[in-house]
Coordinates of C-alpha atoms in Angstrom, one line a residue:
X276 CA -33.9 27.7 -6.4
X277 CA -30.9 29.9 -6.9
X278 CA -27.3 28.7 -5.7
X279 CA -25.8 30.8 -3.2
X280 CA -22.2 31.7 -5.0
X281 CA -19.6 32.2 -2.1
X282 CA -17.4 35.3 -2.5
X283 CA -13.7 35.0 -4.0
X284 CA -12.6 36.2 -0.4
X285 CA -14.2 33.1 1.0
X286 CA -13.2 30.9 -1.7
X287 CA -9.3 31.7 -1.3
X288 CA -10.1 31.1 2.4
X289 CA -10.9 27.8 1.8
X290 CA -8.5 27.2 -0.7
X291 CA -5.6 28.3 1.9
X292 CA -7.1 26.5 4.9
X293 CA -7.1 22.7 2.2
X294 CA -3.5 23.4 1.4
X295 CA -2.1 23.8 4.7
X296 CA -3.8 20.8 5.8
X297 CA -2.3 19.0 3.0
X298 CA 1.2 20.6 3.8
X299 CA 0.9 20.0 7.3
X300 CA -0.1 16.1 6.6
X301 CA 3.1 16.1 3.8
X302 CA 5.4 17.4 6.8
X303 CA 4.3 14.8 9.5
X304 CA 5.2 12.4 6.2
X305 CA 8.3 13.0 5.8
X306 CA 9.0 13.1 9.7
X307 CA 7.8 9.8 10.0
X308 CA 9.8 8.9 7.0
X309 CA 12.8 10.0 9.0
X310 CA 12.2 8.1 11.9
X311 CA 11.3 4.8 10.0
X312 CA 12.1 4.6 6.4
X313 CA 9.3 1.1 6.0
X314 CA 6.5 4.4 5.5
X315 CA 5.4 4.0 2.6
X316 CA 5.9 7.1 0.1
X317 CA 2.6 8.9 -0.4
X318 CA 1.7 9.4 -4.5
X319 CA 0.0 11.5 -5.7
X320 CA 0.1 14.6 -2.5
X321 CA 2.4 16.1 -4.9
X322 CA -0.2 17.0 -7.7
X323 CA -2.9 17.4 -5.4
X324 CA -1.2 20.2 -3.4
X325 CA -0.2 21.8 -6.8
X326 CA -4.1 21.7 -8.1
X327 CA -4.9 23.4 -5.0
X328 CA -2.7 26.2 -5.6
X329 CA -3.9 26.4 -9.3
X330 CA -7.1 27.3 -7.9
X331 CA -5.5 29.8 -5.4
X332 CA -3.4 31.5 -8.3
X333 CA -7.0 31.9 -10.3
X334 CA -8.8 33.4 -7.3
X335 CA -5.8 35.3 -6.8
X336 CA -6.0 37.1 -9.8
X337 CA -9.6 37.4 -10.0
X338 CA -9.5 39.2 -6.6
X339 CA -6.6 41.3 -8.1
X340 CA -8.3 42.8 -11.2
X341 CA -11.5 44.5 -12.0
X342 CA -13.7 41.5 -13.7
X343 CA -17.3 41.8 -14.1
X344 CA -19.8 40.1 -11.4
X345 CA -20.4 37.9 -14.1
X346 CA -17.1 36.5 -15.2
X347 CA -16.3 36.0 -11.4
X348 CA -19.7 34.4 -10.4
X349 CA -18.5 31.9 -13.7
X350 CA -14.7 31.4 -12.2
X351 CA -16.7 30.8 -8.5
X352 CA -19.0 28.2 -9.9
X353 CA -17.0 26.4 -12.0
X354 CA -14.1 26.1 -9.7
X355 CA -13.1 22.7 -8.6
X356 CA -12.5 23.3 -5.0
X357 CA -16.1 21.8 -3.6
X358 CA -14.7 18.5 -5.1
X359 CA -11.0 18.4 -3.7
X360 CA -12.7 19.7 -0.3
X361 CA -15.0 16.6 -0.4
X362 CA -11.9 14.4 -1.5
X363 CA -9.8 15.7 1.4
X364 CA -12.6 15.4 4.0
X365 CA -13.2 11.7 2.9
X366 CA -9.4 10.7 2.8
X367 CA -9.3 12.0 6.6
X368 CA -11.9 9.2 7.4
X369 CA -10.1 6.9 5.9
X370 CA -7.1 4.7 7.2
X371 CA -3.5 4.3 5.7
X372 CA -3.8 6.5 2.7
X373 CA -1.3 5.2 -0.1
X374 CA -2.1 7.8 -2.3
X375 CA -4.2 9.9 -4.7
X376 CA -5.7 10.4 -8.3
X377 CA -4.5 6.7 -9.3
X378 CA -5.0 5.9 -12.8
X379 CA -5.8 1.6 -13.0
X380 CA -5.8 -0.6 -16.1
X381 CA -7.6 -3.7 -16.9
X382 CA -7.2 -6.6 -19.6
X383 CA -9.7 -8.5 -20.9
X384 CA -11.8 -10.5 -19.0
X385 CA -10.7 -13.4 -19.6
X386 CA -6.6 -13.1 -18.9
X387 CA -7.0 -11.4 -15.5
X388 CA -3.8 -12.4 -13.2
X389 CA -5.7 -14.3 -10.9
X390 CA -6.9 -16.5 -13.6
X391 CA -4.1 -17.2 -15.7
X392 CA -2.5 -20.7 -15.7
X393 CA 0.9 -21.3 -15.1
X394 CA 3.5 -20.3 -17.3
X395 CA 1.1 -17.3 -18.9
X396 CA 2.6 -13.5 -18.6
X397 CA 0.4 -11.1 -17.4
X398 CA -1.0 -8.9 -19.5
X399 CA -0.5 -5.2 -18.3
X400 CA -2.5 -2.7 -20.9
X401 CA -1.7 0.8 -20.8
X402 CA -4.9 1.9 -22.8
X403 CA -7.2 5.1 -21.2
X404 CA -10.1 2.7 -22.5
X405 CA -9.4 0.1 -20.3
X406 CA -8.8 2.3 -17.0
X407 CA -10.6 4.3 -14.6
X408 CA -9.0 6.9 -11.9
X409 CA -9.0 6.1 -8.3
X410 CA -9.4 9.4 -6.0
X411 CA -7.9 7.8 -3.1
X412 CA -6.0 4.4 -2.7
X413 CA -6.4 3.6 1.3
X414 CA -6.0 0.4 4.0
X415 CA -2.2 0.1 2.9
X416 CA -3.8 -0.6 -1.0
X417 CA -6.9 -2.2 0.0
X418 CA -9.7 0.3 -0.7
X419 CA -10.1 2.3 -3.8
X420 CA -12.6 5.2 -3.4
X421 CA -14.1 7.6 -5.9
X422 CA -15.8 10.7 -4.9
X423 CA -17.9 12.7 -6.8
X424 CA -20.0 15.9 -5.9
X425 CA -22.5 15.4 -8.6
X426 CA -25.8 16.6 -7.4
X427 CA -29.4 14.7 -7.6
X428 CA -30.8 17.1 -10.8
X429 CA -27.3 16.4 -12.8
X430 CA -27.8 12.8 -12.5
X431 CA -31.2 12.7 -13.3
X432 CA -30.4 14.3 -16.1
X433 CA -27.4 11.5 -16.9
X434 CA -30.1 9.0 -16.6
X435 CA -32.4 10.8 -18.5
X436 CA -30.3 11.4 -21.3
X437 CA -29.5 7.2 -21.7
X438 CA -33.0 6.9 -22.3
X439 CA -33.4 4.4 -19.2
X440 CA -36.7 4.0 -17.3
X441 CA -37.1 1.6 -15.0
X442 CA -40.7 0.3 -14.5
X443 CA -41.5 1.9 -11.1
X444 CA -45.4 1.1 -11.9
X445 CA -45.5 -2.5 -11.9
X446 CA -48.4 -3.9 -10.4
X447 CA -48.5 -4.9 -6.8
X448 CA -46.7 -8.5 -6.3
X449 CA -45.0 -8.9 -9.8
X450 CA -41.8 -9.6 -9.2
X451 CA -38.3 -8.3 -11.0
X452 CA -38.0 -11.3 -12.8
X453 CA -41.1 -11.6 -14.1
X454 CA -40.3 -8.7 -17.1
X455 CA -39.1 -9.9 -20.2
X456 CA -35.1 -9.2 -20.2
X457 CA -34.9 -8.0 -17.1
X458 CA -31.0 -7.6 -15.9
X459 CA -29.3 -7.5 -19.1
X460 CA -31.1 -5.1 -21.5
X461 CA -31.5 -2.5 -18.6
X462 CA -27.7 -2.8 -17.6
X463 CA -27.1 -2.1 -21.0
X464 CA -29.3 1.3 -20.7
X465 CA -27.8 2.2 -17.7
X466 CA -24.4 1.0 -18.5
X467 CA -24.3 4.7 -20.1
X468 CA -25.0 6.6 -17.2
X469 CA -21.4 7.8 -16.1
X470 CA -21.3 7.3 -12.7
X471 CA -22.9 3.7 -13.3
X472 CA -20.1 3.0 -15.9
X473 CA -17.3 4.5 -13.7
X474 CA -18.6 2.0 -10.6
X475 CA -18.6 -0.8 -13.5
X476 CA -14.8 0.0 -14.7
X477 CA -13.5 0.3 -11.0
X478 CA -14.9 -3.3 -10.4
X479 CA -13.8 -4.8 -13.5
X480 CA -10.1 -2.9 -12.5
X481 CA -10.1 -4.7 -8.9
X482 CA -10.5 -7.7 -10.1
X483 CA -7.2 -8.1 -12.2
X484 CA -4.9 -6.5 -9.0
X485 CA -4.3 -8.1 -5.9
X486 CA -3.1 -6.3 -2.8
X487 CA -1.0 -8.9 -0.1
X488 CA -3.2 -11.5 -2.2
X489 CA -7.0 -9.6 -1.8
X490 CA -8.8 -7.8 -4.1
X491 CA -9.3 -4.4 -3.4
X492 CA -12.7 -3.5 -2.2
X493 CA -14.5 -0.3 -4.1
X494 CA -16.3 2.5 -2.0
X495 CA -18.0 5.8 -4.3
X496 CA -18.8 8.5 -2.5
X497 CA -21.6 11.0 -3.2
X498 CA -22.1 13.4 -0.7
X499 CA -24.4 15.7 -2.8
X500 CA -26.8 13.1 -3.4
X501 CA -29.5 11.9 -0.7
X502 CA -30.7 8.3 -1.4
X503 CA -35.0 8.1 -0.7
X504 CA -36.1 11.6 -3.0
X505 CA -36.4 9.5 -6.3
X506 CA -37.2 6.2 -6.8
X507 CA -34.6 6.6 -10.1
X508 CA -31.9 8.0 -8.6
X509 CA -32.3 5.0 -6.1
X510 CA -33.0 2.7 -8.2
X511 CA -29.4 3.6 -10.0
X512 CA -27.7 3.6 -6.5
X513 CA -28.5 -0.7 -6.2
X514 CA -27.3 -1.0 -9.7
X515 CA -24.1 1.1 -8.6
X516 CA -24.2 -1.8 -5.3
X517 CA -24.5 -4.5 -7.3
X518 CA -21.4 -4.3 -9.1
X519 CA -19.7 -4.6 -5.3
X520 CA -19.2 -1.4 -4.7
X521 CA -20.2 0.3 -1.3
X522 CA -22.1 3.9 -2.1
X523 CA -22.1 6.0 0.7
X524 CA -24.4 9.1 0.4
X525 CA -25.5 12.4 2.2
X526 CA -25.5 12.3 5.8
X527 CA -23.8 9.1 5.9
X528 CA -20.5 11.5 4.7
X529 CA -20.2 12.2 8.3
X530 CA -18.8 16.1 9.0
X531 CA -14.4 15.9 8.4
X532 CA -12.8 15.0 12.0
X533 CA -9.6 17.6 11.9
X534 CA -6.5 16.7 10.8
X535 CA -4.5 16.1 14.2
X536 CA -6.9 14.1 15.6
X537 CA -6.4 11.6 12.4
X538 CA -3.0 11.7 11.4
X539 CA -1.6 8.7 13.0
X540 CA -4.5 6.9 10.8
X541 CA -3.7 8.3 8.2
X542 CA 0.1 7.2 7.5
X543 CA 0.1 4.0 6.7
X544 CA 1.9 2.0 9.0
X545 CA 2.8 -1.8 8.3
X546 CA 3.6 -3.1 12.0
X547 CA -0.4 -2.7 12.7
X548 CA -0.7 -6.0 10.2
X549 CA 2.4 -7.7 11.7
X550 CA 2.7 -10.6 14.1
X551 CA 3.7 -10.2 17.7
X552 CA 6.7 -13.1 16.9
X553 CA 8.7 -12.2 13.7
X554 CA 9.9 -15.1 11.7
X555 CA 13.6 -13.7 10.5
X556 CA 15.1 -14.6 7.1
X557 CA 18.6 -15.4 6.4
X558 CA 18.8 -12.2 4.7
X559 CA 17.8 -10.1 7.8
X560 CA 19.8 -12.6 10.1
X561 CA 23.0 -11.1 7.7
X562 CA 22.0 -7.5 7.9
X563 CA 21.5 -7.9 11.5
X564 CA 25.5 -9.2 11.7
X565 CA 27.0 -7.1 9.1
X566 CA 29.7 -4.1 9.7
X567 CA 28.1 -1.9 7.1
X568 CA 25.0 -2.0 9.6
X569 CA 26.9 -1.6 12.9
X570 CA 29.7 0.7 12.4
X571 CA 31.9 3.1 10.4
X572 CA 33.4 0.5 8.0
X573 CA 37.0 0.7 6.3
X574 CA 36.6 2.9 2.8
X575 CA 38.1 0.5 1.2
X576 CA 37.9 -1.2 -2.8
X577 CA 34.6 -3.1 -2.4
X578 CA 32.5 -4.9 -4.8
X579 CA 30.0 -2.6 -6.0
X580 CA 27.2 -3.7 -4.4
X581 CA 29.3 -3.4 -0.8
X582 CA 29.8 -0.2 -1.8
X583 CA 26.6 1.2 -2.7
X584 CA 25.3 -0.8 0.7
X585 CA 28.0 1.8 2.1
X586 CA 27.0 4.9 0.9
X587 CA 23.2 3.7 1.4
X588 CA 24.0 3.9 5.2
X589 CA 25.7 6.6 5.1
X590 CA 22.5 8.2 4.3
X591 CA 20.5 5.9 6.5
X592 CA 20.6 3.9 8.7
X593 CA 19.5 0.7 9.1
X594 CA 19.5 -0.3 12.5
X595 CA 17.8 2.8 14.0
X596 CA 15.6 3.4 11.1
X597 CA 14.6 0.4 9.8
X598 CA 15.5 -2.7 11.6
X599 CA 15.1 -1.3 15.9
X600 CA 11.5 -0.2 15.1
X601 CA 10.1 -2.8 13.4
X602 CA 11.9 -5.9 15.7
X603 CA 11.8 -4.1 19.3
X604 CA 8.6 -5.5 21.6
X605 CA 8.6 -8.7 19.2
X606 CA 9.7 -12.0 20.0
X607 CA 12.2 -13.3 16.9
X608 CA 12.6 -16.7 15.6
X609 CA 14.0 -18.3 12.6
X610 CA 14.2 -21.4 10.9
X611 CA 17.1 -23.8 11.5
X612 CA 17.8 -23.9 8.0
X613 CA 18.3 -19.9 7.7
X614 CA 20.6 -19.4 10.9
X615 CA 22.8 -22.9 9.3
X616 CA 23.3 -20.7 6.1
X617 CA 24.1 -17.5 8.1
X618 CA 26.5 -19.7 10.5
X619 CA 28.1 -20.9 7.4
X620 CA 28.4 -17.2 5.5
X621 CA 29.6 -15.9 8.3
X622 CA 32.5 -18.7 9.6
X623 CA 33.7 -18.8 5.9
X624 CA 34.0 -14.7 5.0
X625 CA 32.6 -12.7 7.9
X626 CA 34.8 -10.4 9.9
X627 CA 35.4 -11.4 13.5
X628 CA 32.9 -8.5 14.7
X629 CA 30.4 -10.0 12.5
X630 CA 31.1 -13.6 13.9
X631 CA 30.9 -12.1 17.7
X632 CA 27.7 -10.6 16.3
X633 CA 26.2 -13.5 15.0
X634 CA 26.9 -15.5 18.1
X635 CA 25.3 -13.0 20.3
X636 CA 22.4 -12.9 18.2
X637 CA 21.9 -16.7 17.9
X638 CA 22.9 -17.1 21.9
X639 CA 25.7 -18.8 21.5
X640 CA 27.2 -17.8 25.0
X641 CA 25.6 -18.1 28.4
X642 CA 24.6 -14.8 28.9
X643 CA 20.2 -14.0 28.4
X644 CA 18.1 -11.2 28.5
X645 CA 19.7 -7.5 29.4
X646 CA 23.2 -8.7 29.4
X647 CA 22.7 -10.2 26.1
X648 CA 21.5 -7.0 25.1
X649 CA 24.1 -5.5 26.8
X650 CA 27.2 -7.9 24.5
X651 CA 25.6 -6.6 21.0
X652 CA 25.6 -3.0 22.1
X653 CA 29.5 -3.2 22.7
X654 CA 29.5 -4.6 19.5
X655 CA 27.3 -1.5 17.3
X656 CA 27.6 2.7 17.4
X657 CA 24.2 2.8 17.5
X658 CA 22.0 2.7 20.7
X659 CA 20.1 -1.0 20.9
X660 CA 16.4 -0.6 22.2
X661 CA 15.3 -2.4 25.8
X662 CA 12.8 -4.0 23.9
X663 CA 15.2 -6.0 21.4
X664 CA 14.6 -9.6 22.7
X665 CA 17.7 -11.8 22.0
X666 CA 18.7 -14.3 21.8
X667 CA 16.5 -15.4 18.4
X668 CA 14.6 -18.8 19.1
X669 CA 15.6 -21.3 16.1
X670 CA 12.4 -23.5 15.5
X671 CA 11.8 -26.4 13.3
X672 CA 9.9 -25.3 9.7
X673 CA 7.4 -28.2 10.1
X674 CA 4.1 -26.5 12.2
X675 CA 2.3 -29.1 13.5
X676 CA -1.2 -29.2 12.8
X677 CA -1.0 -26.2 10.2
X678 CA -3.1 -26.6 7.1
X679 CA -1.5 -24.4 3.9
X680 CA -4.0 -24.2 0.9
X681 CA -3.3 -26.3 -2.5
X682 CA -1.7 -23.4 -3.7
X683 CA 1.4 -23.7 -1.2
X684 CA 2.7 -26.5 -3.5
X685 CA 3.2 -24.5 -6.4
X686 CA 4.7 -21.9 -4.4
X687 CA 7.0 -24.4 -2.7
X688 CA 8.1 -25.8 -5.7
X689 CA 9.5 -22.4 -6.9
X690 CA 11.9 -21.6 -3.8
X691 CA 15.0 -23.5 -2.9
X692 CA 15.4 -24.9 0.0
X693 CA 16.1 -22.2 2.6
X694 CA 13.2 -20.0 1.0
X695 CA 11.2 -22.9 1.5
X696 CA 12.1 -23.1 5.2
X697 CA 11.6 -19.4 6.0
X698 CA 8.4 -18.7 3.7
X699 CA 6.4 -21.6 4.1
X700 CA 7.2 -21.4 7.9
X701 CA 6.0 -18.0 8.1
X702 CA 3.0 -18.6 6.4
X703 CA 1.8 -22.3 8.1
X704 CA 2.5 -20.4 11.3
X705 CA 0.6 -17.3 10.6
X706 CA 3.6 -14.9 11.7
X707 CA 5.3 -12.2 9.6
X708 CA 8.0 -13.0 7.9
X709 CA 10.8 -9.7 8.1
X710 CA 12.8 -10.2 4.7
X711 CA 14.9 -8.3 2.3
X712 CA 14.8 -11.3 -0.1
X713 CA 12.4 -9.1 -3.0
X714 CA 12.9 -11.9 -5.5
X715 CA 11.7 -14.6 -3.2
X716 CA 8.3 -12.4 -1.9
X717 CA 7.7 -11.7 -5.8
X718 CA 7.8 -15.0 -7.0
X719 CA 5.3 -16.1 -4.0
X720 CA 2.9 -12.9 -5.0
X721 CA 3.1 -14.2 -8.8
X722 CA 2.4 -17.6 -8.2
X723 CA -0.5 -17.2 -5.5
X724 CA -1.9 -14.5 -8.7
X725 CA -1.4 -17.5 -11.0
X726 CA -3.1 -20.0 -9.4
X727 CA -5.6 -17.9 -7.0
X728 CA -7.2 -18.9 -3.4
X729 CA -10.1 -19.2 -2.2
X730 CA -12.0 -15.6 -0.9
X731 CA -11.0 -16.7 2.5
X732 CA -7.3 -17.7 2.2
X733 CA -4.1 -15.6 1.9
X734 CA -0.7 -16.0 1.5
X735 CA 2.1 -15.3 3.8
X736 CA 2.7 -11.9 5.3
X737 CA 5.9 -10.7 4.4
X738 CA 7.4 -7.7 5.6
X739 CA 9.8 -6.5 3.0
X740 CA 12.5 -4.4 3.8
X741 CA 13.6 -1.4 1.0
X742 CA 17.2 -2.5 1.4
X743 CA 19.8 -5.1 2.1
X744 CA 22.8 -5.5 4.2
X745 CA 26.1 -7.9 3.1
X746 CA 28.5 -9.1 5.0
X747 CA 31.5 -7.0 5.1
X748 CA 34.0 -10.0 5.0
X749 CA 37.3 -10.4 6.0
X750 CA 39.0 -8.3 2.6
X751 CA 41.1 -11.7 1.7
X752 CA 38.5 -13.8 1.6
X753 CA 36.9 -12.3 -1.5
X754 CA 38.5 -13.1 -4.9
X755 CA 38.3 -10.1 -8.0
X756 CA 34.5 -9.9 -8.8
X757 CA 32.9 -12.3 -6.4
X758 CA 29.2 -11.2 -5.4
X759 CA 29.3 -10.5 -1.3
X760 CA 27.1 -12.3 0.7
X761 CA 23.1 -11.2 1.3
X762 CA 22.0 -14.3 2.7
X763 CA 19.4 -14.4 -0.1
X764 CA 20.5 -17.6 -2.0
X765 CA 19.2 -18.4 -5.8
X766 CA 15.6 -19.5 -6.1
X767 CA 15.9 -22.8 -7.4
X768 CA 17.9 -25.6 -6.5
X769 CA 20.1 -26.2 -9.3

């Protein structure tokens, strides 16, 4: 059968039509971006717009000069626009794209994270022959899909040229099991068949990374290949299932929705996994007091980190880019022991705006609802949302009735005592804890990799803010040197 070849006026066409859809989706990016700085940066657009205009500057040229039919039909064949088209169409059914062509590493199998005991480092190879590249990373991390436009006759011809023959004429009502080495001497054949091997190296990857405690779950995606025309090529496809992955074929690649009726999907966006009551830690409760997030502060001799916290707002803002979106329509709490150590950061160095602040937040007057709301916008330049609910609800860290898994001990007995409060709160409770404490939500991630859960149990949901407010404190109060105050304490209890 011969291949219809599409012309090089066509082909530019299409190449043209995938880059502005990748522009346009880069633009909407970095709008969102400006509007709320907890997007998540997209890797990998970059080299994937650039590829696309690679192939435009080819088709360019080729359209430009006087090449022979044949040279062009070569340059239209070979070009690798049918497999970024198929990549792009599948990353606009997906959901919170993270990014694209990931390269992922593995260790041996025995010293994956998950299974390492205490005390062990992780082992984090950067050999090509322990990694495999991920297309497109989506769900916020928590899918890794491959897509390749391999067609039925190349892959029978990857299966033939292992050798591997599966015996499609047993006789009626023998079973798999009954052939001699069945399993392990024909994974070994087909182990050689790429697409089989690529399947095996993404599985063995996703098992030594662990996204907000999960594995990441595999999906490969053929849509030149239709499962049911022969019994080898289907016989491959279970073996391709049976390392985990999901195969999707054919007409189950459903036809590419268009791009504005899928961008909100496609950005990922973390408050769709957050709690509708936020459990605040000290370090937000200081941010949420601090001058530096409030108003135009004094440029005066700071500590270094004050004054990088300075220019950082200068360039953004926290309260209407970070902080407003993510707390308005949310009920807040916190735990007694993180507003006692923001009560005592703030009485001993705060400014008196930032003690006003802080006793607005934690309701220390008689005012409620809009006239609360009312008090902390005289007290900030920027405009507070109707939604902020103030005052925040101090509750006690013990949940009654909460079961934690095993694993919480060794957690808990990493974190001083305020982490301890917040964390462990958050996560008996189920709600999301909004932090800026990286250290803290590290150590948890490391020690829940350590020990491991159960398929069915997680850790807490953190919320992790990019950056961190101090107090500004009264400019006496701070001796030559002295660290300001974050409200993120050290981890252990000396």
């Amino acid at each position: 059968m011969t291949v219809e070849v599409p012309s090089t006026e066509d082909t530019l066409q299409r190449c043209r039509s995938l880059l502005q859809e990748l522009e346009a989706f880069d633009r909407c990016l970095k709008e969102r971006k400006k509007k709320n700085t907890i997007a998540i940066a997209m890797s990998g657009l970059y080299l994937f717009q650039n590829n696309i205009k690679s192939e435009i500057k080819v088709f360019e040229i080729i359209a430009e000069a006087e090449y022979s039919t044949e040279k062009t039909q070569h340059a239209l064949v070979s070009s690798n626009l049918p497999h970024y088209e198929a990549l792009w169409n599948t990353a606009k059914r997906a959901h919170g794209l993270v990014g694209f062509h990931k390269r992922v590493y593995w260790g041996s199998e025995n010293t994956r994270p998950n299974r390492l005991a205490p005390g062990r480092k992780h082992p984090s190879p950067k050999n090509k022959d322990h990694s495999v590249q991920v297309d497109i990373v989506a769900r916020d991390g928590l899918e890794w899909i491959k897509v390749s436009t391999i067609t039925s006759k190349r892959l029978l011809f990857d299966i033939a040229g292992q050798g591997w023959e599966r015996d499609l004429d047993s006789e009626e009502g023998e079973s798999d099991t009954d052939a001699p080495n069945d399993g392990a001497q024909s994974l070994d054949d087909k182990g050689g068949v790429p697409l089989l091997r690529t399947a095996e190296c993404l599985a063995r990857a996703s098992r030594t990374v662990r996204v907000r405690y999960k594995y990441p779950e595999v999906r490969l995606v053929l849509p030149r290949i239709q499962p049911g025309t022969t019994e080898e090529i289907d016989a491959l496809l279970d073996d391709i299932r049976a390392t985990g992955a999901i195969v999707e074929c054919g007409s189950e690649c459903h036809d590419a929705p268009a791009l504005e009726d899928v961008l909100c999907h496609l950005i990922t966006d973390e408050s769709t996994d957050a709690s509708e009551v936020l459990n605040i830690d000290c370090t937000v409760l200081i941010a949420l007091t601090s001058d530096i997030s409030h108003m135009k502060v004094p440029d005066k001799p700071r500590s270094n980190m004050v004054k990088d916290q300075v220019k950082a707002e200068k360039k953004e803002k926290l309260m209407p880019s970070i902080l407003y979106p993510v707390m308005a329509g949310r009920s807040l709490v916190c735990t007694k022991e993180a507003a006692k150590r923001m009560r005592e950061l703030v009485d001993q160095i705060g400014t008196e705006s930032e003690k006003a602040r802080a006793a607005v937040l934690m309701g220390d007057c008689d005012d409620r609802g809009e006239k609360l709301t009312a008090e902390f916008q005289k007290l900030s330049i920027h405009p507070v949302p109707p939604g902020l609910q103030l005052p925040i609800e101090i509750v006690d860290k013990d949940v009654e009735g909460a079961s934690l898994p095993k694993v919480a001990a060794a957690v808990a007995a990493q974190l001083n005592d305020i982490n301890r409060s917040v964390f462990l709160y958050g996560w008996a409770s189920g709600r999301s804890t909004l932090s800026s404490n990286r250290v803290a939500a590290r150590t948890i991630e490391r020690v829940i990799d350590d020990y491991g859960t159960d398929e069915d149990q997680t850790g807490p949901h953190i919320w992790l803010l990019p950056t961190a407010r101090s107090l500004f404190t009264r400019e006496k109060s701070r001796s030559a040197g002295e660290t300001p105050a974050t409200g993120a304490s050290p981890m252990m209890v000396e």
